[in-house]
Coordinates of C-alpha atoms in Angstrom, one line a residue:
X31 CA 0.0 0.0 0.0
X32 CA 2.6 2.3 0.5
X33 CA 4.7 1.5 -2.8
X34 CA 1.0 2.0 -4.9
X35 CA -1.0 5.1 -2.9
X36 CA 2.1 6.3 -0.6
X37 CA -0.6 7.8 2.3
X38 CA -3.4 7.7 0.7
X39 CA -6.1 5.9 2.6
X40 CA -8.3 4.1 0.1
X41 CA -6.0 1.5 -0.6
X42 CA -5.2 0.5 2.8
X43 CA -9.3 -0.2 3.3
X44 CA -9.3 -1.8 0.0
X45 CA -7.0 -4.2 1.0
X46 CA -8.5 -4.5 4.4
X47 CA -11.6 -5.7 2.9
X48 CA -9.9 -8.4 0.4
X49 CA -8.7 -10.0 3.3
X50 CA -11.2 -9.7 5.3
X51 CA -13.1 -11.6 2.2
X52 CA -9.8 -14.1 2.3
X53 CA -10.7 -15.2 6.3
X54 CA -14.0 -15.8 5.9
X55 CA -14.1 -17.8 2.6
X56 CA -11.2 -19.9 4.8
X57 CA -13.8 -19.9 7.4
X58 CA -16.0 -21.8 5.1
X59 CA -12.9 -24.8 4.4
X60 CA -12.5 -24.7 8.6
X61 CA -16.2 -25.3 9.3
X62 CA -16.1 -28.4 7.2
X63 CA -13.5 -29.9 9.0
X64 CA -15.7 -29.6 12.3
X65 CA -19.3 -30.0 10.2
X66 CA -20.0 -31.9 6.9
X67 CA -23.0 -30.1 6.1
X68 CA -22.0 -27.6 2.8
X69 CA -24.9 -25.7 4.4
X70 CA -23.1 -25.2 7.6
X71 CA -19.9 -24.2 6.1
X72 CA -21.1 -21.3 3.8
X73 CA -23.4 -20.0 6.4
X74 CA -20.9 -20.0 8.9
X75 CA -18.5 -18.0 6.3
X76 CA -20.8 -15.8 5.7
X77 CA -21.7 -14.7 9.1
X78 CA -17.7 -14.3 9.8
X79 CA -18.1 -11.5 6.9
X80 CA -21.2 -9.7 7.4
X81 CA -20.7 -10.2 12.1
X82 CA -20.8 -6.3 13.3
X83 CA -18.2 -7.0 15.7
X84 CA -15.8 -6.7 12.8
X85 CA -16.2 -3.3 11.9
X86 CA -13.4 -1.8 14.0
X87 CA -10.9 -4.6 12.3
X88 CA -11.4 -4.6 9.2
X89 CA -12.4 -0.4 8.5
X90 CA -9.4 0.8 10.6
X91 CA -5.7 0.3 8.7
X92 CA -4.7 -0.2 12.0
X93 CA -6.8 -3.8 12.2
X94 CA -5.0 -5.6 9.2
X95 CA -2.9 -6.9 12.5
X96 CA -5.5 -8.9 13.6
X97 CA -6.9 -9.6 9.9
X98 CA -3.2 -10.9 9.1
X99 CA -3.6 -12.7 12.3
X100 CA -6.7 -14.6 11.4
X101 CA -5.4 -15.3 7.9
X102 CA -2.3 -17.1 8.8
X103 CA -4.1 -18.8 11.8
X104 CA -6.8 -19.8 9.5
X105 CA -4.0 -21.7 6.7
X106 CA -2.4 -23.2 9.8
X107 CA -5.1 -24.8 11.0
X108 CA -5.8 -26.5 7.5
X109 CA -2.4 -27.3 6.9
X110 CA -2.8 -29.5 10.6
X111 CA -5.9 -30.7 9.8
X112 CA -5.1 -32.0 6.4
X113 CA -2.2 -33.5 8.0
X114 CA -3.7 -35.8 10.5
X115 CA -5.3 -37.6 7.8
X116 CA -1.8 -38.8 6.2
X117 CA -0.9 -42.5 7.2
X118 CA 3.1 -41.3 6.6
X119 CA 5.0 -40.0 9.7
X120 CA 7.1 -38.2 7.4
X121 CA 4.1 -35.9 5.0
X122 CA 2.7 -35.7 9.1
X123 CA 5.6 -33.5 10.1
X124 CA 5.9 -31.7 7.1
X125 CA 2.1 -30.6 7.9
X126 CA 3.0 -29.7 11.0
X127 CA 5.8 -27.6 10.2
X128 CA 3.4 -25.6 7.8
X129 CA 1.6 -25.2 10.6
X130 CA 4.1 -24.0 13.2
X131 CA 5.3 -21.6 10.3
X132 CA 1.3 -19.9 9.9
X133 CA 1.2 -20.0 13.9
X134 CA 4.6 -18.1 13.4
X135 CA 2.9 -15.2 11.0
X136 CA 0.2 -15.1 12.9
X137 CA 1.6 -14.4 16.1
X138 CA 3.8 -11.9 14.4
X139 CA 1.0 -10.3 12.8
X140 CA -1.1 -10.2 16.5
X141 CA 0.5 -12.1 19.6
X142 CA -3.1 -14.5 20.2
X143 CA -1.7 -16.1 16.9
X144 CA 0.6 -18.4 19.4
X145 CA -2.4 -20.5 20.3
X146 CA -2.7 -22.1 17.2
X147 CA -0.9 -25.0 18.1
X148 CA -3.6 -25.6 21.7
X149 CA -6.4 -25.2 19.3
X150 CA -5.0 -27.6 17.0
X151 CA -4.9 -30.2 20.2
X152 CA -7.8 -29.5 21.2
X153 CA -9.9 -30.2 17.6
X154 CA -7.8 -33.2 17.2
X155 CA -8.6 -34.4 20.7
X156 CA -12.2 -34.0 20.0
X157 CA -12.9 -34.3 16.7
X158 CA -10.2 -36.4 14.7
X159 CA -8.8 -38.9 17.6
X160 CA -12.8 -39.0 19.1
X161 CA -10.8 -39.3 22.4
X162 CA -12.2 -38.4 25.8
X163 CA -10.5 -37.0 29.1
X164 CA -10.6 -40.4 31.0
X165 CA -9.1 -41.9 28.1
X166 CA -6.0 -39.3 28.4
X167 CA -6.1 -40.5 32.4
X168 CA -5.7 -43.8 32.5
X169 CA -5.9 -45.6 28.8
X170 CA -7.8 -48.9 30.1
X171 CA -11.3 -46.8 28.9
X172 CA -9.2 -47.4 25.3
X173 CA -10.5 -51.5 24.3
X174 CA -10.5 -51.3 20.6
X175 CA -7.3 -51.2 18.8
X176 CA -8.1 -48.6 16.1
X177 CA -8.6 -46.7 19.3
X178 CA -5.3 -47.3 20.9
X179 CA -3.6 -46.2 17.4
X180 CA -5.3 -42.7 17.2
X181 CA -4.4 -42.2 21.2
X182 CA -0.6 -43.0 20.2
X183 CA -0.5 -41.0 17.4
X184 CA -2.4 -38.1 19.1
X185 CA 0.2 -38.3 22.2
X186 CA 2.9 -38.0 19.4
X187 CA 1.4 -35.2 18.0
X188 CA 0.4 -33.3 21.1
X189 CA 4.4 -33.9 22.2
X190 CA 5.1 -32.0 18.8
X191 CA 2.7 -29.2 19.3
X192 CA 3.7 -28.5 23.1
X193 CA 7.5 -28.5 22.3
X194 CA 6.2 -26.5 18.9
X195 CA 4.4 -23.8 20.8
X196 CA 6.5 -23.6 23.6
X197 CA 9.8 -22.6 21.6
X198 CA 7.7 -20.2 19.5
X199 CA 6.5 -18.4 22.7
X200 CA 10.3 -18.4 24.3
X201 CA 11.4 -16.7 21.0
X202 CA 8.7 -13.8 21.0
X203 CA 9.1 -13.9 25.1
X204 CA 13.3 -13.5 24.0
X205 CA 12.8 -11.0 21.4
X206 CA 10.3 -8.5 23.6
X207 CA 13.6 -8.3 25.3
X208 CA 12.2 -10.5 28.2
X209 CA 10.3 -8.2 29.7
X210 CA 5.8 -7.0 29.3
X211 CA 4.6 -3.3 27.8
X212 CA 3.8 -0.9 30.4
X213 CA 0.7 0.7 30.1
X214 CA -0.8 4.2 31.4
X215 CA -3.5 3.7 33.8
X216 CA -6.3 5.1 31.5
X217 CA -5.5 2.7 28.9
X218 CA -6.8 0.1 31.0
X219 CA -8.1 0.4 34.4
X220 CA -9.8 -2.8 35.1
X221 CA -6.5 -4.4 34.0
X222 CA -4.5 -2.0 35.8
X223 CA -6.0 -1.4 39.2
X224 CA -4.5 -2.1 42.6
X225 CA -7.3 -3.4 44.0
X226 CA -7.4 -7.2 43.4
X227 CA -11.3 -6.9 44.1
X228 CA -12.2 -4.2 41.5
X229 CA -9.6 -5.7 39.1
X230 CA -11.4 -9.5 39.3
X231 CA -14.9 -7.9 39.3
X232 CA -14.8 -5.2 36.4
X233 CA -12.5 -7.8 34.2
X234 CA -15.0 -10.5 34.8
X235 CA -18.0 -7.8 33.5
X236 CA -15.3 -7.1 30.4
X237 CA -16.1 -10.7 29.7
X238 CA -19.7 -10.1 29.9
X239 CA -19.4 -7.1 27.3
X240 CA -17.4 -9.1 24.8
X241 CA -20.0 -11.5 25.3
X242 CA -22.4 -9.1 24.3
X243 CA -20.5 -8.1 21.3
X244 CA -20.9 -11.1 19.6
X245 CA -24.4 -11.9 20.9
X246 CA -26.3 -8.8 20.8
X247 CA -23.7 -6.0 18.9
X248 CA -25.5 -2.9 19.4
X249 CA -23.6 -0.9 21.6
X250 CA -20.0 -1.1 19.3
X251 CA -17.1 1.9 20.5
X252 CA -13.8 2.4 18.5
X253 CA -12.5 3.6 22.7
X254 CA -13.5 2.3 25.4
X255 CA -10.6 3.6 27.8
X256 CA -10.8 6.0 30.6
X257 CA -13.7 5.9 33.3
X258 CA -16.0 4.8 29.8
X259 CA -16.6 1.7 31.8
X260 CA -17.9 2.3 35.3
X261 CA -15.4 0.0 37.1
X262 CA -17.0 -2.7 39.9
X263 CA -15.9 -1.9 43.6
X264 CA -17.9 -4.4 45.5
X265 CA -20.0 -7.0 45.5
X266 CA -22.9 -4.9 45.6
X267 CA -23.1 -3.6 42.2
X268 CA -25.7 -4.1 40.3
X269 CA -24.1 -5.8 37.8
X270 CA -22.3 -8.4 39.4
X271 CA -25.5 -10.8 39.4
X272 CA -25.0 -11.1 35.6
X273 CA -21.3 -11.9 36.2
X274 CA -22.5 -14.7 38.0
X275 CA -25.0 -15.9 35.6
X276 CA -22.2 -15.5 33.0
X277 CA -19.7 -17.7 35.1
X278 CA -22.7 -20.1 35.8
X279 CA -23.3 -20.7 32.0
X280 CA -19.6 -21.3 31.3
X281 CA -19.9 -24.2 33.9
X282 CA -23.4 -25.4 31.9
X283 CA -21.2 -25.1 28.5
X284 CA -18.6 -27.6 30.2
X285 CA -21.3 -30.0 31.6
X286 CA -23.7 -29.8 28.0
X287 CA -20.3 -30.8 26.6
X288 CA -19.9 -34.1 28.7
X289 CA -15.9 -33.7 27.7
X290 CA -15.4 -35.8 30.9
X291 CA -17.4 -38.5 29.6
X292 CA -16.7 -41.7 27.5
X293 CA -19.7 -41.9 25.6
X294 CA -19.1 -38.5 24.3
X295 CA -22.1 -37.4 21.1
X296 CA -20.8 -36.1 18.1
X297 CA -22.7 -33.4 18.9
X298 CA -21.3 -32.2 21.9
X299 CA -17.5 -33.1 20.2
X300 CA -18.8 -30.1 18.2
X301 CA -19.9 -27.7 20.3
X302 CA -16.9 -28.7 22.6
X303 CA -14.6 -27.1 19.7
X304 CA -16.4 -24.4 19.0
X305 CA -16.1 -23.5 22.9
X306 CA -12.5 -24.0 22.5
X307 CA -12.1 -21.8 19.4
X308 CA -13.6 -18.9 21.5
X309 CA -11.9 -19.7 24.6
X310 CA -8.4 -20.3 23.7
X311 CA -8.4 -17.6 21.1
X312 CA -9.5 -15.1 24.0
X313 CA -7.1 -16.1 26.6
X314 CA -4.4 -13.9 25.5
X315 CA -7.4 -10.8 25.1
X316 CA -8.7 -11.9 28.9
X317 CA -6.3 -9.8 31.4
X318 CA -5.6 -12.9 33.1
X319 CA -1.5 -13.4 32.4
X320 CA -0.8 -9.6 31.2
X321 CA -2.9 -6.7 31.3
X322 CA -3.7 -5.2 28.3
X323 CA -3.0 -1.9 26.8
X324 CA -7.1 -1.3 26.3
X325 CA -10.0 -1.3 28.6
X326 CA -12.4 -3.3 25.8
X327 CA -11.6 -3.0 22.4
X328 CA -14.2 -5.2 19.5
X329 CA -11.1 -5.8 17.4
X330 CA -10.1 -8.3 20.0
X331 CA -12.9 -10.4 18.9
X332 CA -11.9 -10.7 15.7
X333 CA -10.2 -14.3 16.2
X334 CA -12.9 -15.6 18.9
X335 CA -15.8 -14.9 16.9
X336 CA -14.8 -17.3 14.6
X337 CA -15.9 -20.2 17.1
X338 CA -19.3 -18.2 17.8
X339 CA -19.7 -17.9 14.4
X340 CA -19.4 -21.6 13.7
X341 CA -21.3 -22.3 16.1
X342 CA -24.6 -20.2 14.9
X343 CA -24.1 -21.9 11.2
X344 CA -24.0 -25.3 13.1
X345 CA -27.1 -24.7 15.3
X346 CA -28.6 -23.3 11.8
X347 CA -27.9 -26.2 9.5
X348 CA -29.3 -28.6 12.2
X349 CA -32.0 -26.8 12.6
X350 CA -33.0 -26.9 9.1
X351 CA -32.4 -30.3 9.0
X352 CA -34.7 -31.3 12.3
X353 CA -32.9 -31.1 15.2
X354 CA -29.9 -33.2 17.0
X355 CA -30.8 -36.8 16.8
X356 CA -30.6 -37.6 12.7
X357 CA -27.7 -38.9 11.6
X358 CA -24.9 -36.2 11.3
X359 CA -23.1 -35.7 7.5
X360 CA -19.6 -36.6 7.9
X361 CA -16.8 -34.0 8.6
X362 CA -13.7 -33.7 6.3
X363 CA -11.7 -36.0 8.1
X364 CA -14.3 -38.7 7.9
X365 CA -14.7 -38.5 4.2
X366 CA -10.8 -38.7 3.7
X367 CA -11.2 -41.5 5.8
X368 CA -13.4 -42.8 3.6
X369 CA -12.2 -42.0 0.5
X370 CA -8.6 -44.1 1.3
X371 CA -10.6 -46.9 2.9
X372 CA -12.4 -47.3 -0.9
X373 CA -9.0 -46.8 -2.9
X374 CA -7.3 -49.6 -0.8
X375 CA -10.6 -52.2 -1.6
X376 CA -10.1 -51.2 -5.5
X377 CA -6.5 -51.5 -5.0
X378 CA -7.0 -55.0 -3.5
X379 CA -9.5 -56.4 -6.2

């Protein structure tokens, strides 16, 4: 942009949009990974273009961070997923290494790029492997031997992807110099307080608002630093009772998802990863292991709404097609699965 309309703005926007288009026909590709229904996919892409929590991303120049961020996290994520369906340990690492490059553009393009490789753990876990947590515990719930060959190749996978992401985060850790941004106060002063109280409560009702950004968006702000946001004192505010409710559906989320459980539904594999695409994608956003350098900002959402959006297209397509208990369409994975199993009994005859 700078070579073609030096400061001229219209470029930069124009560009802005194209990849904004970019993420959210990739959108479509991650969806069927999760979904097979073609419906679910496209609907789920276009929601990720047209969501109004995107506006302060992809109309400010300053947002192609977190569009770049998306992109590259977006390409990783498919370069994994195509991966895991590759018999060969040496095409596996090959994927992987794709991926840990994206996860590095993406994290160099906006540090919540880094998670890339949990998110990739956490959709294999669920979706690929069909694993569950007692499984990971103590492997004697594993009886079938298909199943004992997907845990062993997961476990060398998640080895990969912790070693992986942990040397990526070191090197960004190493070249910060070692050491966090310091912020001014009015930047962020739910993340900045001295009171552990006021700093728990008002970053807990942050969550709330972000919530209600990708819910309900009709309250967007390109600024919401300074005393904008009332901050919570005590436990008498008035608003805490929603904080509560919001902490209380987070624990109904965990328990709809039976992850603990053995007899796990597909459907609640789904919705499991679509919680894990807005959680882990948000961690880095959350004030919880640096404070930020903004008070609430929509642009942060621009990663983590791509698990709520998802989500909406998946409730959608089953919706139109009567509800939870037909029989889902395949995912990607499955119909690679598939597709091999059919080449080796024409290969065979």
């Amino acid at each position: 942009n700078l070579i073609t309309s030096r400061l001229g703005s219209y470029g930069y926007h124009v560009v802005n949009v194209l990849l904004h288009s970019i993420v959210s026909m990739l959108v479509v590709f991650v969806m069927s990974w999760i979904d097979g229904s073609d419906i679910a996919a496209v609907f789920a892409g276009l929601l990720y273009a047209c969501h109004p929590v995107h506006t302060e991303a992809v109309s400010n120049i300053s947002g192609r961070a977190e569009i770049l961020g998306a992109l590259f996290f977006c390409i990783g994520f498919l370069f994994y997923a195509r991966g895991t369906q590759s018999k060969s340990f040496f095409v596996r690492l090959i994927f992987i290494f794709l991926m840990f490059f994206n996860t590095l553009l993406s994290m160099l393009s906006k540090e919540p790029g880094v998670v890339l490789p949990v998110v990739c753990a956490a959709w294999d876990f669920s979706m690929n492997s069909r694993l569950s947590i007692p499984a990971l515990i103590w492997n004697r719930w594993i009886k079938t031997q298909e199943t004992r060959e997907k845990f062993r190749t997961y476990l060398f996978s998640l080895a990969i992807l912790c070693m992986g992401n942990t040397a990526i985060a070191a090197w960004r850790f190493w070249w910060a110099g070692g050491t966090v941004p310091a912020f001014v106060y009015d930047q962020n002063p739910a993340g900045l307080h001295g009171d552990p109280l006021t700093r728990r409560l008002t970053v807990s009702w942050l969550y709330c608002l972000y919530l209600r950004s990708l819910v309900f968006p009709y309250t967007l702000c390109v600024d919401w630093s300074g005393d904008s946001i009332p901050l919570l004192k005590s436990w008498k505010d008035e608003r805490v009772p929603l904080i509560v409710l919001f902490y209380c559906g987070l624990l109904f989320f965990l328990y709809a998802t039976r992850s603990w459980s053995i007899n796990q539904k597909l459907y609640q594999r789904q919705l499991f990863t679509f919680g894990m695409f807005i959680i882990i994608t948000f961690l880095l956003s959350a004030n919880i292991f640096v404070p930020l350098g903004l008070m609430l900002g929509e642009r942060v959402m621009y990663l983590p709404s791509l698990g709520y959006c998802m989500f909406l297209a998946w409730f959608f397509a089953r919706w139109l097609r009567g509800g939870y208990d037909i029989d889902p369409l395949p995912t990607q994975s499955e119909k690679e699965e598939r597709r091999k199993k059919l080449e080796s009994k024409s290969s065979s005859s």
